[in-house]
CSV table of C-alpha atoms in Angstrom, one decimal:
chain,number,residue,atom,x,y,z
A,1,MET,CA,0.1,-0.1,0.0
A,2,ASP,CA,1.5,3.5,-0.9
A,3,ALA,CA,0.9,6.7,0.9
A,4,PHE,CA,-2.1,7.7,-1.2
A,5,ASP,CA,-4.1,4.6,-0.5
A,6,GLU,CA,-7.0,5.2,1.8
A,7,ILE,CA,-7.3,3.1,5.0
A,8,LYS,CA,-11.0,2.1,5.2
A,9,THR,CA,-12.1,2.5,9.0
A,10,PRO,CA,-15.7,2.3,10.2
A,11,SER,CA,-17.2,5.9,10.6
A,12,THR,CA,-18.3,7.4,13.9
A,13,ASP,CA,-22.0,7.4,12.7
A,14,ALA,CA,-21.7,3.6,11.8
A,15,PHE,CA,-20.2,2.7,15.0
A,16,LEU,CA,-22.8,4.6,17.0
A,17,ALA,CA,-25.5,2.9,14.7
A,18,GLU,CA,-24.3,-0.4,15.8
A,19,ALA,CA,-24.2,0.5,19.4
A,20,GLY,CA,-27.9,1.5,18.9
A,21,GLU,CA,-27.2,5.2,19.5
A,22,ARG,CA,-27.7,8.3,17.2
A,23,LYS,CA,-25.7,11.4,16.9
A,24,LEU,CA,-27.6,14.6,17.5
A,25,GLU,CA,-26.3,18.3,16.8
A,26,LEU,CA,-27.6,20.8,19.4
A,27,VAL,CA,-27.7,24.4,19.2
A,28,LEU,CA,-27.5,26.2,22.6
A,29,ASP,CA,-26.8,29.9,23.5
A,30,GLU,CA,-24.0,30.9,25.7
A,31,GLN,CA,-26.0,31.1,28.8
A,32,GLU,CA,-27.4,27.7,28.2
A,33,MET,CA,-23.9,26.3,27.7
A,34,ASP,CA,-22.8,27.8,30.8
A,35,MET,CA,-25.6,26.2,32.8
A,36,LEU,CA,-24.9,23.0,31.0
A,37,ALA,CA,-21.4,22.8,32.0
A,38,ARG,CA,-21.9,24.2,35.6
A,39,ASN,CA,-24.7,21.5,36.1
A,40,CYS,CA,-22.6,18.8,34.9
A,41,ALA,CA,-19.9,19.4,37.5
A,42,GLU,CA,-22.4,20.4,40.3
A,43,ARG,CA,-24.4,17.3,40.0
A,44,ARG,CA,-21.3,15.3,40.9
A,45,PRO,CA,-19.2,17.2,43.6
A,46,GLY,CA,-16.1,15.7,44.4
A,47,ARG,CA,-16.1,13.7,41.4
A,48,GLU,CA,-15.4,14.1,37.5
A,49,PRO,CA,-18.4,16.0,35.8
A,50,TYR,CA,-20.8,14.2,33.9
A,51,GLU,CA,-20.0,14.1,30.2
A,52,LEU,CA,-22.2,16.6,28.3
A,53,SER,CA,-24.0,13.6,26.3
A,54,GLU,CA,-24.3,11.7,29.5
A,55,TYR,CA,-25.8,14.5,31.5
A,56,ILE,CA,-28.4,15.4,28.4
A,57,ALA,CA,-29.3,11.4,28.3
A,58,LEU,CA,-30.1,11.5,31.9
A,59,LEU,CA,-32.3,14.6,31.7
A,60,ILE,CA,-34.3,12.9,28.8
A,61,ARG,CA,-34.6,9.8,30.9
A,62,GLN,CA,-35.9,11.8,33.9
A,63,ASP,CA,-38.4,13.7,31.8
A,64,ASP,CA,-39.7,10.7,30.1
A,65,ALA,CA,-40.3,9.2,33.8
A,66,ARG,CA,-42.2,12.5,34.7
A,67,VAL,CA,-44.2,12.5,31.4
A,68,ARG,CA,-45.3,8.9,32.0
A,69,GLY,CA,-46.2,9.4,35.7
A,70,ARG,CA,-48.2,12.6,34.5
A,71,ILE,CA,-50.2,10.9,31.5
A,72,LYS,CA,-50.7,7.9,34.1
A,73,ALA,CA,-52.4,10.6,36.6
A,74,ILE,CA,-54.5,12.4,34.0
A,75,SER,CA,-55.7,9.1,32.3
A,76,ALA,CA,-58.1,8.5,35.1
A,77,ASN,CA,-60.0,11.5,33.9
A,78,ARG,CA,-62.2,12.2,31.0
A,79,CYS,CA,-62.7,15.0,28.7
A,80,GLY,CA,-65.7,17.2,29.8
A,81,ARG,CA,-67.2,17.7,26.3
A,82,CYS,CA,-66.5,14.3,24.6
A,83,GLY,CA,-66.0,12.0,27.5
A,84,ASP,CA,-62.9,10.4,26.1
A,85,ALA,CA,-60.1,9.3,28.6
A,86,LEU,CA,-57.4,11.7,28.8
A,87,PRO,CA,-55.0,12.8,27.3
A,88,VAL,CA,-57.2,13.3,24.2
A,89,GLU,CA,-55.0,14.2,21.2
A,90,SER,CA,-57.6,15.2,18.7
A,91,CYS,CA,-61.2,16.0,19.0
A,92,PRO,CA,-63.9,17.7,16.7
A,93,CYS,CA,-64.6,19.8,19.9
A,94,ASP,CA,-61.3,21.5,20.0
A,95,GLY,CA,-62.1,25.3,20.8
A,96,ASP,CA,-65.0,24.5,23.1
A,97,SER,CA,-64.1,25.5,26.5
A,98,ALA,CA,-65.2,22.1,28.0
A,99,CYS,CA,-63.0,20.3,25.5
A,100,TRP,CA,-60.0,19.0,27.1
A,101,VAL,CA,-57.9,19.4,23.8
A,102,THR,CA,-58.6,23.2,24.0
A,103,ARG,CA,-56.5,23.8,27.2
A,104,GLY,CA,-55.6,20.4,28.5
A,105,TRP,CA,-52.3,20.4,26.9
A,106,HIS,CA,-51.1,22.8,29.6
A,107,GLU,CA,-51.0,20.2,32.1
A,108,THR,CA,-48.2,18.0,30.2
A,109,LYS,CA,-46.2,20.9,28.5
A,110,LEU,CA,-42.7,21.7,29.7
A,111,SER,CA,-42.4,24.8,31.9
A,112,VAL,CA,-39.6,26.6,33.7
């Protein structure tokens, strides 16, 4: 093999795909980056900070658990207009003040 022959190695994306992982590009402003770096360190005092990707993955898993709990809690209730079990994803009564779809999504949205 001479100096111009290309050595074939698996790409990072292929390696991630084989491991069941995917690469995501994330755009954050300076303040969000500062918060992320600070929290990676403050969540592990006296130890190495979380890796950025590890910390974000843990936040996703925490949020998933919260969402599942919230959906389970509201699913015992019914829409005041159509009577369907909550959460109702679509309804022809959307816009009616008694319809859960009109304002109910506020019960599941993210808030700061």
